[in-house]
């Protein structure tokens, strides 16, 4: 068991290296964007990214998740090449269709999308051009992950992100092209990276793609599309709601909060990238259920402590990085959005049995219900309390997903996750974070003492709630030395 856990965390650490570089670059870009874009224009950029994200889902159609499964289920190397070729070029062809469509719809739709659409006639087309290259990059780097080609993954990811960012900054600052310049930079660099990856993996492509390869990917992945669209609703539709029901400026401030909350992706994204192939690869082991349970509980604790650390430092960090006072009010929403990201990753752990047994439709149904709850909640709360409503609905909706997927996953593949203990711990954590936010908003003196008290309370809660008992804590403390001895 220890050797398999070592594999997961070594893969996660490798992926985290690339993601950490990406997040560092993202933070370096924030002060540039906030200084060269007013909150309303920042909101325009965030709105365009939102549209691009949902179109990307329609292009990929869940084939990335399906490829993660069939990479290991392929009967031989030639079969694997068939799945890889289909996973890359099927989304690519769909993205070309959306590109053609955007030529006709971009200009007439701009007045409905943006408050001030001057100069945005072809902005949606530019955004979709980035998708054409992006789907190739995503799918080829997925192959690098599954094949554990860590060096290729790190170089490809960091070149793609850092190169795009630097080019975008040049077009924004030197070219003075505003929001358009950001997308010009992405188009130039991402196109080069996509071509380079196609050349690098040219020997892994095959002309012998069978209908079975495409249909297997679609049949496994397509039922996940409602899940992805629901995920989009819960992560992106709030910005258009805030944009149009409050103001473009408020949407820009909230968009900045989303970017700070995404720091937790240093943990969640790296783990998630490693988790999918890892969870499938160990499903037939006798100790698989113990591994799943241990990792789920450990991941919850690690994630919540990361969110606490982020919350304690968020006020001065936002002031320092954003520069303009108009952005300072982004900080209270960050922990709620970060908790939503954490819980979204947790549903993959507690619902591992659904993925193993190909019950992806079950996940989709849960996300569709959750999306409806989230949408209705936002439409009801945002006009009254603004972005606070979105923050509250993020926590409530992802808690629903977490519990619903857990319940359905247990029916397919029972695992003792100690759910009662996890929920007690999580409820206490939410109460502590609400209290800390109240103190921050009302400018309490001596906040650092309350921060220390929160850390002490949650540390004790790990054992008191039963998430980990004393024996488990001792085992975790001794895990690094045991892993080292296994080398």
Short mmCIF file of C-alpha atoms in Angstrom, two decimals:
data_model
loop_
_atom_site.label_atom_id
_atom_site.label_comp_id
_atom_site.label_asym_id
_atom_site.label_seq_id
_atom_site.Cartn_x
_atom_site.Cartn_y
_atom_site.Cartn_z
CA UNK A 1 0.00 0.00 0.00
CA UNK A 2 2.79 2.41 0.90
CA UNK A 3 4.42 1.99 -2.49
CA UNK A 4 1.19 2.90 -4.29
CA UNK A 5 0.64 5.94 -2.07
CA UNK A 6 4.24 6.94 -2.82
CA UNK A 7 3.46 6.69 -6.54
CA UNK A 8 0.40 8.93 -6.21
CA UNK A 9 2.21 11.62 -4.25
CA UNK A 10 5.32 11.53 -6.44
CA UNK A 11 3.11 12.02 -9.49
CA UNK A 12 1.15 14.76 -7.68
CA UNK A 13 4.37 16.50 -6.69
CA UNK A 14 5.63 16.40 -10.27
CA UNK A 15 2.38 17.81 -11.63
CA UNK A 16 2.36 20.39 -8.83
CA UNK A 17 5.73 21.69 -10.01
CA UNK A 18 4.21 22.63 -13.34
CA UNK A 19 1.01 23.97 -11.77
CA UNK A 20 2.98 25.96 -9.22
CA UNK A 21 4.86 27.66 -12.01
CA UNK A 22 1.54 28.41 -13.69
CA UNK A 23 0.08 29.92 -10.51
CA UNK A 24 3.18 32.01 -9.91
CA UNK A 25 2.88 33.39 -13.42
CA UNK A 26 -0.85 34.00 -12.85
CA UNK A 27 -0.05 36.04 -9.76
CA UNK A 28 2.58 38.02 -11.59
CA UNK A 29 -0.06 38.83 -14.19
CA UNK A 30 -2.70 40.01 -11.70
CA UNK A 31 -0.94 43.31 -10.82
CA UNK A 32 -0.35 43.91 -14.53
CA UNK A 33 -3.96 43.29 -15.49
CA UNK A 34 -5.40 45.26 -12.56
CA UNK A 35 -3.17 48.24 -13.38
CA UNK A 36 -3.87 48.25 -17.13
CA UNK A 37 -7.53 47.20 -16.96
CA UNK A 38 -10.25 48.95 -14.98
CA UNK A 39 -12.54 46.59 -13.01
CA UNK A 40 -15.18 46.83 -15.76
CA UNK A 41 -12.68 45.74 -18.45
CA UNK A 42 -11.35 43.06 -16.11
CA UNK A 43 -14.95 41.91 -15.94
CA UNK A 44 -15.14 41.84 -19.75
CA UNK A 45 -12.04 39.65 -19.88
CA UNK A 46 -13.46 37.35 -17.20
CA UNK A 47 -16.76 37.13 -19.08
CA UNK A 48 -14.99 36.11 -22.29
CA UNK A 49 -13.02 33.43 -20.47
CA UNK A 50 -16.29 32.10 -19.10
CA UNK A 51 -17.74 31.73 -22.59
CA UNK A 52 -14.55 30.09 -23.84
CA UNK A 53 -14.64 27.58 -20.98
CA UNK A 54 -18.13 26.30 -21.75
CA UNK A 55 -17.32 26.02 -25.48
CA UNK A 56 -14.22 24.02 -24.56
CA UNK A 57 -16.47 21.54 -22.73
CA UNK A 58 -18.57 21.11 -25.88
CA UNK A 59 -15.41 20.51 -27.91
CA UNK A 60 -13.86 17.90 -25.64
CA UNK A 61 -17.17 16.20 -24.73
CA UNK A 62 -15.62 14.39 -21.77
CA UNK A 63 -13.11 12.55 -23.97
CA UNK A 64 -10.29 13.62 -21.64
CA UNK A 65 -11.83 11.63 -18.78
CA UNK A 66 -12.66 8.76 -21.13
CA UNK A 67 -9.09 8.66 -22.41
CA UNK A 68 -7.86 8.41 -18.79
CA UNK A 69 -9.87 5.18 -18.52
CA UNK A 70 -9.11 3.62 -21.91
CA UNK A 71 -5.40 4.42 -21.74
CA UNK A 72 -5.18 1.62 -19.17
CA UNK A 73 -7.95 -0.54 -20.63
CA UNK A 74 -6.43 -0.68 -24.14
CA UNK A 75 -5.55 -4.24 -25.07
CA UNK A 76 -2.21 -3.36 -26.69
CA UNK A 77 -0.06 -0.43 -27.79
CA UNK A 78 -1.73 -0.12 -31.20
CA UNK A 79 -5.13 0.02 -29.52
CA UNK A 80 -3.83 2.74 -27.18
CA UNK A 81 -2.59 4.75 -30.18
CA UNK A 82 -6.08 4.53 -31.66
CA UNK A 83 -7.64 5.97 -28.51
CA UNK A 84 -4.98 8.69 -28.34
CA UNK A 85 -5.47 9.74 -31.95
CA UNK A 86 -9.24 9.87 -31.51
CA UNK A 87 -8.90 11.79 -28.22
CA UNK A 88 -6.81 14.51 -29.90
CA UNK A 89 -8.43 14.98 -33.30
CA UNK A 90 -12.10 14.45 -32.47
CA UNK A 91 -12.20 17.55 -30.18
CA UNK A 92 -10.01 19.43 -32.66
CA UNK A 93 -12.56 18.97 -35.46
CA UNK A 94 -15.40 20.10 -33.19
CA UNK A 95 -13.43 23.22 -32.19
CA UNK A 96 -13.05 24.11 -35.89
CA UNK A 97 -16.84 23.94 -36.22
CA UNK A 98 -17.26 26.44 -33.36
CA UNK A 99 -14.60 28.66 -34.92
CA UNK A 100 -16.53 28.87 -38.19
CA UNK A 101 -19.74 29.53 -36.27
CA UNK A 102 -18.12 32.37 -34.33
CA UNK A 103 -17.29 34.25 -37.56
CA UNK A 104 -21.01 34.76 -38.06
CA UNK A 105 -22.14 35.21 -34.44
CA UNK A 106 -19.34 37.13 -32.71
CA UNK A 107 -20.22 40.61 -33.96
CA UNK A 108 -24.04 40.52 -33.56
CA UNK A 109 -23.79 38.92 -30.10
CA UNK A 110 -21.31 41.44 -28.63
CA UNK A 111 -23.95 44.06 -27.59
CA UNK A 112 -25.84 41.38 -25.64
CA UNK A 113 -22.74 40.05 -23.88
CA UNK A 114 -20.87 43.24 -22.91
CA UNK A 115 -22.03 46.53 -21.39
CA UNK A 116 -19.64 48.50 -23.63
CA UNK A 117 -18.98 46.33 -26.73
CA UNK A 118 -16.89 48.87 -28.67
CA UNK A 119 -13.92 47.05 -30.21
CA UNK A 120 -15.27 43.63 -29.21
CA UNK A 121 -16.78 42.63 -32.55
CA UNK A 122 -14.40 39.69 -33.01
CA UNK A 123 -13.46 39.04 -29.38
CA UNK A 124 -15.40 35.77 -29.16
CA UNK A 125 -13.72 34.56 -32.37
CA UNK A 126 -10.31 35.28 -30.87
CA UNK A 127 -11.26 33.36 -27.74
CA UNK A 128 -12.33 30.33 -29.78
CA UNK A 129 -9.08 30.45 -31.75
CA UNK A 130 -7.30 29.80 -28.46
CA UNK A 131 -9.59 26.79 -27.92
CA UNK A 132 -8.53 25.21 -31.23
CA UNK A 133 -4.93 25.06 -30.01
CA UNK A 134 -5.91 24.42 -26.40
CA UNK A 135 -7.74 21.14 -27.03
CA UNK A 136 -4.66 19.73 -28.75
CA UNK A 137 -2.45 20.82 -25.87
CA UNK A 138 -4.79 19.40 -23.23
CA UNK A 139 -5.14 16.00 -24.86
CA UNK A 140 -1.47 15.51 -25.73
CA UNK A 141 -0.36 16.54 -22.24
CA UNK A 142 -2.95 14.10 -20.87
CA UNK A 143 -1.04 11.35 -22.66
CA UNK A 144 2.13 12.59 -20.96
CA UNK A 145 0.41 12.32 -17.56
CA UNK A 146 -0.96 8.84 -18.10
CA UNK A 147 2.36 7.59 -19.49
CA UNK A 148 4.10 9.25 -16.52
CA UNK A 149 6.27 11.31 -18.85
CA UNK A 150 6.70 13.93 -16.17
CA UNK A 151 9.44 15.91 -17.91
CA UNK A 152 7.36 16.34 -21.06
CA UNK A 153 4.32 17.33 -19.02
CA UNK A 154 6.20 19.95 -17.02
CA UNK A 155 7.97 21.48 -20.01
CA UNK A 156 4.84 21.47 -22.17
CA UNK A 157 2.61 22.93 -19.46
CA UNK A 158 4.98 25.65 -18.34
CA UNK A 159 5.90 26.65 -21.91
CA UNK A 160 2.22 26.86 -22.78
CA UNK A 161 1.26 28.96 -19.74
CA UNK A 162 4.35 31.11 -19.28
CA UNK A 163 4.74 31.77 -22.99
CA UNK A 164 1.08 32.71 -23.38
CA UNK A 165 1.25 34.98 -20.37
CA UNK A 166 4.36 36.85 -21.48
CA UNK A 167 2.98 37.33 -24.98
CA UNK A 168 -0.35 38.56 -23.56
CA UNK A 169 1.43 41.08 -21.35
CA UNK A 170 3.38 42.40 -24.34
CA UNK A 171 0.22 42.92 -26.42
CA UNK A 172 -1.53 44.49 -23.41
CA UNK A 173 1.25 46.78 -22.18
CA UNK A 174 3.35 47.55 -25.25
CA UNK A 175 0.67 47.04 -27.87
CA UNK A 176 -1.96 48.83 -25.74
CA UNK A 177 -4.62 46.47 -27.09
CA UNK A 178 -6.55 45.96 -23.85
CA UNK A 179 -8.60 42.77 -23.53
CA UNK A 180 -8.00 41.92 -27.20
CA UNK A 181 -4.25 41.92 -26.62
CA UNK A 182 -4.52 39.23 -23.96
CA UNK A 183 -6.09 36.86 -26.47
CA UNK A 184 -3.66 37.78 -29.26
CA UNK A 185 -0.80 36.67 -27.03
CA UNK A 186 -2.51 33.40 -26.19
CA UNK A 187 -3.23 32.62 -29.84
CA UNK A 188 0.38 33.12 -30.95
CA UNK A 189 2.06 31.02 -28.27
CA UNK A 190 -0.56 28.29 -27.91
CA UNK A 191 -0.50 27.64 -31.65
CA UNK A 192 3.27 27.13 -31.54
CA UNK A 193 3.05 24.82 -28.50
CA UNK A 194 0.24 22.77 -30.07
CA UNK A 195 2.27 22.20 -33.26
CA UNK A 196 5.35 21.29 -31.21
CA UNK A 197 3.41 18.70 -29.18
CA UNK A 198 1.87 17.19 -32.30
CA UNK A 199 5.37 16.78 -33.72
CA UNK A 200 6.72 15.34 -30.47
CA UNK A 201 3.99 12.69 -30.33
CA UNK A 202 3.83 12.05 -34.07
CA UNK A 203 4.85 8.41 -33.60
CA UNK A 204 1.99 7.85 -31.13
CA UNK A 205 -0.65 8.77 -33.70
CA UNK A 206 -2.06 6.17 -36.07
CA UNK A 207 -4.14 6.10 -39.21
CA UNK A 208 -5.83 2.96 -37.95
CA UNK A 209 -8.45 4.67 -35.84
CA UNK A 210 -11.52 2.49 -35.60
CA UNK A 211 -15.09 3.55 -35.06
CA UNK A 212 -14.85 1.67 -31.76
CA UNK A 213 -12.15 4.05 -30.50
CA UNK A 214 -14.26 7.12 -31.12
CA UNK A 215 -17.48 5.56 -29.85
CA UNK A 216 -15.84 4.23 -26.67
CA UNK A 217 -14.54 7.69 -25.86
CA UNK A 218 -17.87 9.36 -26.64
CA UNK A 219 -20.00 6.76 -24.84
CA UNK A 220 -17.86 7.07 -21.71
CA UNK A 221 -17.30 10.82 -21.88
CA UNK A 222 -20.54 12.22 -23.32
CA UNK A 223 -22.65 11.34 -20.24
CA UNK A 224 -20.17 13.52 -18.33
CA UNK A 225 -21.04 16.56 -20.48
CA UNK A 226 -24.04 17.52 -18.33
CA UNK A 227 -21.67 17.26 -15.37
CA UNK A 228 -19.19 19.58 -17.06
CA UNK A 229 -21.90 22.02 -18.06
CA UNK A 230 -23.29 21.93 -14.55
CA UNK A 231 -19.76 22.52 -13.29
CA UNK A 232 -19.60 25.51 -15.63
CA UNK A 233 -22.87 26.83 -14.21
CA UNK A 234 -21.47 26.58 -10.71
CA UNK A 235 -18.14 28.16 -11.58
CA UNK A 236 -18.86 30.64 -14.32
CA UNK A 237 -22.50 31.67 -14.59
CA UNK A 238 -22.23 33.63 -11.34
CA UNK A 239 -19.97 36.19 -13.05
CA UNK A 240 -22.51 37.02 -15.81
CA UNK A 241 -25.21 37.23 -13.11
CA UNK A 242 -23.11 39.64 -11.06
CA UNK A 243 -22.07 41.47 -14.26
CA UNK A 244 -25.64 42.13 -15.38
CA UNK A 245 -27.56 42.24 -12.05
CA UNK A 246 -25.01 44.22 -10.03
CA UNK A 247 -22.34 45.82 -12.24
CA UNK A 248 -19.39 45.10 -14.51
CA UNK A 249 -17.12 46.51 -11.78
CA UNK A 250 -18.50 44.09 -9.18
CA UNK A 251 -17.99 41.22 -11.63
CA UNK A 252 -14.38 42.30 -12.09
CA UNK A 253 -13.77 42.36 -8.32
CA UNK A 254 -15.39 38.95 -7.95
CA UNK A 255 -13.33 37.65 -10.87
CA UNK A 256 -10.20 38.68 -8.98
CA UNK A 257 -11.45 36.77 -5.91
CA UNK A 258 -11.89 33.69 -8.09
CA UNK A 259 -8.28 33.93 -9.21
CA UNK A 260 -7.01 34.16 -5.66
CA UNK A 261 -9.22 31.24 -4.61
CA UNK A 262 -7.76 29.16 -7.43
CA UNK A 263 -4.45 29.10 -5.55
CA UNK A 264 -5.81 25.96 -3.90
CA UNK A 265 -5.50 24.37 -7.34
CA UNK A 266 -1.84 23.89 -6.40
CA UNK A 267 -3.20 21.06 -4.27
CA UNK A 268 -6.41 20.04 -6.00
CA UNK A 269 -5.39 20.14 -9.66
CA UNK A 270 -2.10 18.32 -9.16
CA UNK A 271 -3.81 15.67 -7.04
CA UNK A 272 -6.74 15.38 -9.45
CA UNK A 273 -4.46 14.88 -12.45
CA UNK A 274 -2.67 12.06 -10.66
CA UNK A 275 -5.81 10.64 -9.01
CA UNK A 276 -7.73 9.54 -12.09
CA UNK A 277 -5.13 7.16 -13.56
CA UNK A 278 -4.00 6.15 -10.05
CA UNK A 279 -7.47 5.21 -8.80
CA UNK A 280 -8.09 3.04 -11.86
CA UNK A 281 -4.67 1.38 -11.66
CA UNK A 282 -5.18 0.12 -8.06
CA UNK A 283 -8.87 -0.82 -8.23
CA UNK A 284 -8.12 -4.57 -8.18
CA UNK A 285 -5.79 -4.46 -5.18
CA UNK A 286 -6.96 -5.97 -1.88
CA UNK A 287 -6.09 -2.80 0.02
CA UNK A 288 -7.61 -0.37 -2.52
CA UNK A 289 -10.49 0.60 -0.22
CA UNK A 290 -8.12 1.42 2.65
CA UNK A 291 -6.02 3.58 0.34
CA UNK A 292 -9.09 5.43 -0.96
CA UNK A 293 -10.32 6.11 2.58
CA UNK A 294 -6.96 7.26 3.95
CA UNK A 295 -6.34 9.60 1.02
CA UNK A 296 -9.83 11.14 1.14
CA UNK A 297 -9.55 12.00 4.83
CA UNK A 298 -5.99 13.25 4.51
CA UNK A 299 -6.89 15.35 1.49
CA UNK A 300 -9.76 17.01 3.37
CA UNK A 301 -7.53 17.98 6.29
CA UNK A 302 -4.70 19.21 4.08
CA UNK A 303 -7.10 21.25 1.94
CA UNK A 304 -8.88 22.92 4.84
CA UNK A 305 -5.61 23.97 6.50
CA UNK A 306 -4.43 25.38 3.17
CA UNK A 307 -7.63 27.45 2.95
CA UNK A 308 -7.11 28.74 6.49
CA UNK A 309 -3.58 29.86 5.68
CA UNK A 310 -4.81 31.56 2.52
CA UNK A 311 -7.59 33.35 4.42
CA UNK A 312 -5.27 34.62 7.14
CA UNK A 313 -3.00 36.32 4.60
CA UNK A 314 -5.49 37.34 1.94
CA UNK A 315 -6.19 40.97 2.92
CA UNK A 316 -2.64 42.37 2.69
CA UNK A 317 -1.84 40.17 -0.30
CA UNK A 318 -4.76 41.50 -2.36
CA UNK A 319 -3.91 45.09 -1.45
CA UNK A 320 -0.29 44.57 -2.44
CA UNK A 321 -0.93 42.68 -5.67
CA UNK A 322 -4.05 44.42 -7.00
CA UNK A 323 -2.69 47.93 -6.50
CA UNK A 324 -5.97 49.76 -7.11
CA UNK A 325 -8.36 50.31 -4.15
CA UNK A 326 -11.27 49.36 -6.42
CA UNK A 327 -10.17 45.71 -6.13
CA UNK A 328 -9.61 45.52 -2.34
CA UNK A 329 -13.07 44.19 -1.51
CA UNK A 330 -12.35 40.86 -3.22
CA UNK A 331 -10.90 39.18 -0.10
CA UNK A 332 -14.03 38.02 1.86
CA UNK A 333 -15.19 35.69 -0.91
CA UNK A 334 -11.92 33.82 -1.39
CA UNK A 335 -12.29 31.10 1.26
CA UNK A 336 -15.81 30.18 0.15
CA UNK A 337 -14.74 29.80 -3.47
CA UNK A 338 -11.64 27.85 -2.44
CA UNK A 339 -13.77 25.48 -0.33
CA UNK A 340 -15.98 24.89 -3.38
CA UNK A 341 -12.89 23.88 -5.38
CA UNK A 342 -11.79 21.54 -2.59
CA UNK A 343 -15.20 19.86 -2.30
CA UNK A 344 -15.40 19.48 -6.06
CA UNK A 345 -12.17 17.47 -5.99
CA UNK A 346 -13.38 15.52 -2.95
CA UNK A 347 -16.37 14.18 -4.87
CA UNK A 348 -13.93 12.29 -7.11
CA UNK A 349 -12.48 10.56 -4.06
CA UNK A 350 -15.70 9.63 -2.25
CA UNK A 351 -17.34 8.70 -5.57
CA UNK A 352 -14.45 6.61 -6.84
CA UNK A 353 -16.70 3.56 -7.19
CA UNK A 354 -18.88 5.34 -9.75
CA UNK A 355 -15.89 6.05 -12.01
CA UNK A 356 -14.50 2.54 -11.63
CA UNK A 357 -17.86 1.01 -12.55
CA UNK A 358 -18.44 3.46 -15.44
CA UNK A 359 -21.52 4.94 -13.73
CA UNK A 360 -20.81 8.43 -15.02
CA UNK A 361 -24.50 9.11 -15.70
CA UNK A 362 -25.10 8.99 -11.96
CA UNK A 363 -22.57 11.77 -11.44
CA UNK A 364 -24.20 13.80 -14.21
CA UNK A 365 -27.63 13.63 -12.58
CA UNK A 366 -26.22 14.93 -9.31
CA UNK A 367 -24.45 17.82 -11.00
CA UNK A 368 -27.54 18.77 -12.98
CA UNK A 369 -29.62 19.02 -9.81
CA UNK A 370 -26.79 20.95 -8.12
CA UNK A 371 -26.56 23.36 -11.05
CA UNK A 372 -30.27 24.12 -10.79
CA UNK A 373 -29.93 24.75 -7.04
CA UNK A 374 -26.93 26.99 -7.62
CA UNK A 375 -28.55 28.97 -10.44
CA UNK A 376 -31.80 29.58 -8.57
CA UNK A 377 -29.90 30.49 -5.41
CA UNK A 378 -27.73 33.01 -7.25
CA UNK A 379 -30.68 34.62 -9.03
CA UNK A 380 -32.44 34.98 -5.68
CA UNK A 381 -29.51 36.15 -3.54
CA UNK A 382 -27.22 38.19 -5.81
CA UNK A 383 -29.72 41.04 -6.37
CA UNK A 384 -30.08 41.29 -2.57
CA UNK A 385 -26.59 40.68 -1.14
CA UNK A 386 -24.40 40.74 -4.23
CA UNK A 387 -21.39 38.44 -4.44
CA UNK A 388 -21.98 37.18 -0.88
CA UNK A 389 -24.88 35.21 -2.35
CA UNK A 390 -22.59 33.52 -4.84
CA UNK A 391 -20.09 32.65 -2.11
CA UNK A 392 -22.78 31.12 0.11
CA UNK A 393 -24.30 29.14 -2.77
CA UNK A 394 -20.86 27.83 -3.75
CA UNK A 395 -20.40 26.24 -0.32
CA UNK A 396 -23.96 24.90 -0.06
CA UNK A 397 -24.07 23.48 -3.57
CA UNK A 398 -20.74 21.69 -3.38
CA UNK A 399 -21.68 20.24 0.00
CA UNK A 400 -24.77 18.79 -1.67
CA UNK A 401 -22.62 17.30 -4.46
CA UNK A 402 -20.12 15.88 -1.99
CA UNK A 403 -22.80 14.12 0.07
CA UNK A 404 -24.89 12.98 -2.90
CA UNK A 405 -21.95 11.47 -4.77
CA UNK A 406 -20.77 9.80 -1.56
CA UNK A 407 -24.16 8.16 -1.04
CA UNK A 408 -24.38 6.92 -4.63
CA UNK A 409 -20.75 5.82 -4.63
CA UNK A 410 -21.31 3.70 -1.53
CA UNK A 411 -24.08 1.82 -3.29
CA UNK A 412 -21.71 0.92 -6.14
CA UNK A 413 -18.50 0.36 -4.18
CA UNK A 414 -18.59 0.60 -0.37
CA UNK A 415 -15.62 2.34 1.27
CA UNK A 416 -15.40 3.32 4.94
CA UNK A 417 -14.56 7.03 4.61
CA UNK A 418 -15.71 7.79 8.21
CA UNK A 419 -18.19 10.21 6.71
CA UNK A 420 -19.83 11.20 10.01
CA UNK A 421 -16.42 12.28 11.35
CA UNK A 422 -15.58 14.09 8.11
CA UNK A 423 -18.85 16.02 8.16
CA UNK A 424 -18.43 16.99 11.83
CA UNK A 425 -14.96 18.28 11.05
CA UNK A 426 -16.17 20.12 7.94
CA UNK A 427 -19.10 21.75 9.78
CA UNK A 428 -16.73 23.00 12.47
CA UNK A 429 -14.36 24.33 9.82
CA UNK A 430 -17.13 26.31 8.08
CA UNK A 431 -18.21 27.80 11.41
CA UNK A 432 -14.64 28.87 12.17
CA UNK A 433 -14.22 30.44 8.72
CA UNK A 434 -17.49 32.38 9.03
CA UNK A 435 -16.27 33.75 12.34
CA UNK A 436 -12.87 34.74 10.91
CA UNK A 437 -14.52 36.49 7.96
CA UNK A 438 -16.82 38.42 10.30
CA UNK A 439 -13.79 39.62 12.26
CA UNK A 440 -11.93 40.64 9.10
CA UNK A 441 -14.85 42.57 7.63
CA UNK A 442 -15.43 44.41 10.94
CA UNK A 443 -11.69 45.08 11.40
CA UNK A 444 -11.20 43.40 14.76
CA UNK A 445 -7.95 44.19 16.55
CA UNK A 446 -5.46 41.41 17.30
CA UNK A 447 -6.65 39.14 14.51
CA UNK A 448 -3.47 37.08 14.63
CA UNK A 449 -4.49 35.75 18.07
CA UNK A 450 -7.79 34.54 16.63
CA UNK A 451 -5.90 32.96 13.74
CA UNK A 452 -3.75 30.98 16.18
CA UNK A 453 -6.87 29.94 18.10
CA UNK A 454 -8.49 28.73 14.85
CA UNK A 455 -5.42 26.66 13.97
CA UNK A 456 -5.33 25.10 17.46
CA UNK A 457 -9.06 24.32 17.37
CA UNK A 458 -8.97 22.67 13.95
CA UNK A 459 -5.81 20.73 14.84
CA UNK A 460 -7.56 19.26 17.87
CA UNK A 461 -10.66 18.59 15.77
CA UNK A 462 -8.72 16.20 13.53
CA UNK A 463 -8.52 13.69 16.39
CA UNK A 464 -11.58 14.70 18.44
CA UNK A 465 -13.99 14.31 15.51
CA UNK A 466 -12.48 10.94 14.61
CA UNK A 467 -11.25 11.90 11.12
CA UNK A 468 -7.96 10.39 12.23
CA UNK A 469 -7.47 8.54 15.50
CA UNK A 470 -4.19 8.57 17.40
CA UNK A 471 -2.93 5.41 15.73
CA UNK A 472 -3.66 6.87 12.30
CA UNK A 473 -1.85 10.09 13.18
CA UNK A 474 1.19 8.09 14.30
CA UNK A 475 1.05 6.12 11.05
CA UNK A 476 0.94 9.33 8.98
CA UNK A 477 3.84 10.82 10.95
CA UNK A 478 5.89 7.73 10.23
CA UNK A 479 4.81 7.50 6.61
CA UNK A 480 7.67 9.57 5.11
CA UNK A 481 10.37 7.39 6.68
CA UNK A 482 8.55 4.26 5.65
CA UNK A 483 8.28 5.50 2.09
CA UNK A 484 11.98 6.35 2.06
CA UNK A 485 12.83 2.86 3.28
CA UNK A 486 10.85 1.43 0.36
CA UNK A 487 13.18 3.02 -2.19
#
